[in-house]
Amino acid sequence: MPATPGAPPRPQSHHFRLSLRHLQRYDEALGEYDKVIQLYPTSEKVSFALYSKADVYIRQGQMVRAKEVLQQLVQDYPMSPAALKAKPKLE
């Protein structure tokens, strides 16, 4: 279904950009994760975006920031698959 003119893009349109972390384009990836988090706060994609954001911080060696994001993920989306993956990283 085409997007409604003037409406923000759907979270799926950001999906292809989410692999930016695999290309080591970390700043761009963080920006895209933040867009998903801000534009679609009720989407199931937010938990994945938070987990991916923490992964970027880990890859950059920013462990404190990564831990903060993982804690937010577990607190806000405790039953999500991403939170279940995050819990062992917090131990």
Coordinates of N, CA and C in Angstrom, one line a residue:
M1 N 0.8 -1.2 0.0 CA 0.0 0.0 0.0 C 0.9 1.2 0.0
P2 N 0.7 2.2 -0.9 CA 1.5 3.4 -0.9 C 1.3 4.2 0.3
A3 N 2.3 5.0 0.7 CA 2.2 5.9 1.8 C 1.3 7.0 1.5
T4 N 0.6 7.5 2.5 CA -0.2 8.7 2.4 C 0.6 9.9 2.2
P5 N 0.4 10.8 1.2 CA 1.2 12.0 1.1 C 1.2 12.8 2.4
G6 N 2.4 13.3 2.8 CA 2.5 14.1 4.0 C 2.6 13.3 5.3
A7 N 2.3 12.0 5.2 CA 2.4 11.2 6.4 C 3.8 10.7 6.6
P8 N 4.3 10.5 7.9 CA 5.6 10.0 8.1 C 5.8 8.6 7.5
P9 N 7.0 8.2 7.0 CA 7.1 6.9 6.5 C 6.9 5.9 7.5
R10 N 6.5 4.7 7.1 CA 6.2 3.6 8.0 C 7.5 3.0 8.5
P11 N 7.5 2.4 9.7 CA 8.7 1.8 10.2 C 9.4 0.8 9.3
Q12 N 8.6 0.1 8.5 CA 9.2 -0.8 7.5 C 10.1 -0.1 6.5
S13 N 9.8 1.1 6.2 CA 10.7 1.9 5.2 C 12.1 2.1 5.8
H14 N 12.2 2.1 7.1 CA 13.5 2.3 7.8 C 14.2 0.9 7.9
H15 N 13.5 -0.2 7.6 CA 14.1 -1.5 7.8 C 15.4 -1.6 7.0
F16 N 15.4 -1.2 5.7 CA 16.6 -1.4 4.9 C 17.7 -0.6 5.4
R17 N 17.5 0.5 6.1 CA 18.5 1.3 6.7 C 19.1 0.8 8.0
L18 N 18.3 -0.1 8.6 CA 18.8 -0.6 9.9 C 20.0 -1.5 9.8
S19 N 20.3 -1.9 8.6 CA 21.5 -2.7 8.4 C 22.7 -1.9 8.2
L20 N 22.6 -0.6 8.4 CA 23.7 0.3 8.3 C 24.8 0.0 9.3
R21 N 24.4 -0.6 10.4 CA 25.4 -1.0 11.4 C 26.3 -2.1 10.9
H22 N 25.8 -2.9 10.0 CA 26.6 -4.0 9.4 C 27.6 -3.4 8.4
L23 N 27.3 -2.3 7.9 CA 28.3 -1.6 7.0 C 29.2 -0.7 7.7
Q24 N 29.1 -0.7 9.0 CA 29.9 0.2 9.9 C 29.7 1.7 9.7
R25 N 28.5 2.0 9.3 CA 28.1 3.4 9.2 C 27.3 3.7 10.4
Y26 N 28.0 3.8 11.5 CA 27.4 3.8 12.9 C 26.5 5.1 13.1
D27 N 27.1 6.2 12.8 CA 26.3 7.5 13.0 C 25.0 7.5 12.3
E28 N 25.0 7.0 11.0 CA 23.8 7.0 10.2 C 22.8 6.0 10.8
A29 N 23.4 4.8 11.3 CA 22.5 3.8 11.9 C 21.8 4.3 13.1
L30 N 22.6 5.0 14.0 CA 22.0 5.5 15.2 C 20.9 6.5 14.9
G31 N 21.1 7.3 13.9 CA 20.1 8.3 13.5 C 18.8 7.6 13.0
E32 N 19.0 6.5 12.3 CA 17.8 5.8 11.8 C 17.1 5.1 12.9
Y33 N 17.8 4.5 13.9 CA 17.2 3.9 15.1 C 16.4 4.9 15.9
D34 N 17.0 6.1 16.0 CA 16.3 7.2 16.7 C 15.0 7.6 16.0
K35 N 15.0 7.6 14.7 CA 13.8 8.0 13.9 C 12.7 7.0 14.2
V36 N 13.1 5.7 14.2 CA 12.1 4.7 14.4 C 11.5 4.8 15.9
I37 N 12.4 5.1 16.8 CA 12.0 5.2 18.2 C 11.0 6.4 18.4
Q38 N 11.4 7.5 17.8 CA 10.6 8.8 17.9 C 9.3 8.8 17.1
L39 N 9.4 8.3 15.9 CA 8.2 8.3 15.0 C 7.2 7.3 15.2
Y40 N 7.6 6.1 15.8 CA 6.7 5.0 15.9 C 6.8 4.4 17.4
P41 N 6.5 5.2 18.4 CA 6.7 4.7 19.8 C 5.9 3.5 20.1
T42 N 4.8 3.2 19.4 CA 4.0 2.1 19.7 C 4.3 0.9 18.8
S43 N 5.2 1.0 17.9 CA 5.5 -0.1 17.0 C 6.4 -1.1 17.7
E44 N 6.2 -2.4 17.3 CA 7.0 -3.5 17.8 C 8.5 -3.3 17.3
K45 N 8.7 -2.5 16.3 CA 10.1 -2.2 15.8 C 10.9 -1.4 16.8
V46 N 10.3 -0.8 17.7 CA 11.1 0.1 18.6 C 12.0 -0.8 19.5
S47 N 11.6 -1.9 19.9 CA 12.5 -2.8 20.8 C 13.7 -3.2 19.9
F48 N 13.4 -3.6 18.7 CA 14.6 -4.0 17.8 C 15.5 -2.8 17.6
A49 N 14.9 -1.6 17.4 CA 15.8 -0.4 17.2 C 16.6 -0.1 18.4
L50 N 16.0 -0.3 19.6 CA 16.8 -0.1 20.8 C 17.9 -1.1 21.0
Y51 N 17.6 -2.4 20.7 CA 18.7 -3.4 20.7 C 19.8 -3.1 19.7
S52 N 19.4 -2.7 18.5 CA 20.4 -2.4 17.5 C 21.2 -1.2 17.9
K53 N 20.6 -0.2 18.5 CA 21.3 1.0 18.9 C 22.3 0.6 20.0
A54 N 22.0 -0.3 20.9 CA 22.9 -0.7 21.9 C 24.1 -1.5 21.3
D55 N 23.8 -2.3 20.3 CA 24.8 -3.0 19.5 C 25.8 -2.1 18.9
V56 N 25.3 -1.0 18.3 CA 26.2 0.0 17.7 C 27.2 0.6 18.8
Y57 N 26.6 0.9 20.0 CA 27.4 1.5 21.0 C 28.5 0.4 21.5
I58 N 28.1 -0.8 21.6 CA 29.0 -1.9 21.9 C 30.2 -1.9 20.9
R59 N 29.8 -1.9 19.6 CA 30.8 -1.9 18.6 C 31.8 -0.7 18.6
Q60 N 31.3 0.4 19.1 CA 32.1 1.6 19.3 C 32.8 1.7 20.6
G61 N 32.6 0.7 21.4 CA 33.3 0.6 22.7 C 32.6 1.5 23.8
Q62 N 31.4 2.0 23.5 CA 30.7 2.9 24.4 C 29.8 2.0 25.3
M63 N 30.4 1.3 26.2 CA 29.7 0.3 27.0 C 28.7 1.0 28.0
V64 N 29.0 2.1 28.5 CA 28.0 2.8 29.5 C 26.8 3.1 28.7
R65 N 26.9 3.7 27.5 CA 25.7 4.1 26.7 C 25.0 2.8 26.3
A66 N 25.7 1.8 25.9 CA 25.0 0.5 25.5 C 24.2 0.0 26.7
K67 N 24.8 0.0 27.9 CA 24.1 -0.6 29.0 C 22.8 0.3 29.3
E68 N 22.9 1.6 29.2 CA 21.7 2.4 29.4 C 20.6 2.1 28.5
V69 N 21.0 1.9 27.2 CA 19.9 1.6 26.2 C 19.4 0.2 26.4
L70 N 20.2 -0.8 26.8 CA 19.7 -2.1 27.1 C 18.8 -2.1 28.3
Q71 N 19.1 -1.3 29.3 CA 18.3 -1.2 30.5 C 16.9 -0.6 30.1
Q72 N 16.9 0.4 29.2 CA 15.7 1.0 28.8 C 14.8 0.0 28.0
L73 N 15.5 -0.8 27.2 CA 14.8 -1.8 26.4 C 14.1 -2.8 27.3
V74 N 14.9 -3.3 28.3 CA 14.3 -4.4 29.2 C 13.2 -3.8 30.1
Q75 N 13.3 -2.5 30.5 CA 12.3 -1.9 31.3 C 11.0 -1.6 30.5
D76 N 11.2 -1.0 29.3 CA 10.0 -0.6 28.5 C 9.4 -1.7 27.7
Y77 N 10.1 -2.7 27.3 CA 9.6 -3.8 26.5 C 10.1 -5.2 27.0
P78 N 9.7 -5.5 28.3 CA 10.3 -6.7 29.0 C 10.0 -8.0 28.3
M79 N 8.9 -8.1 27.6 CA 8.5 -9.4 27.0 C 8.9 -9.5 25.5
S80 N 9.5 -8.5 25.0 CA 9.9 -8.5 23.5 C 11.1 -9.5 23.3
P81 N 11.2 -10.0 22.1 CA 12.3 -10.9 21.8 C 13.6 -10.1 22.0
A82 N 13.7 -8.9 21.7 CA 14.9 -8.1 21.8 C 15.3 -8.0 23.3
A83 N 14.3 -7.8 24.2 CA 14.6 -7.7 25.6 C 15.2 -9.0 26.1
L84 N 14.6 -10.1 25.6 CA 15.1 -11.4 26.0 C 16.6 -11.6 25.6
K85 N 17.0 -11.1 24.4 CA 18.4 -11.1 24.0 C 19.2 -10.1 24.8
A86 N 18.6 -9.1 25.3 CA 19.4 -8.0 26.0 C 19.7 -8.4 27.4
K87 N 18.9 -9.2 28.0 CA 19.0 -9.5 29.5 C 20.4 -10.1 29.8
P88 N 20.8 -11.1 29.0 CA 22.2 -11.7 29.3 C 23.3 -10.7 29.2
K89 N 23.2 -9.7 28.3 CA 24.2 -8.7 28.1 C 24.3 -7.8 29.3
L90 N 23.3 -7.7 30.1 CA 23.3 -6.9 31.3 C 23.8 -7.6 32.6
E91 N 24.0 -8.9 32.5 CA 24.5 -9.6 33.6 C 26.0 -9.5 33.8

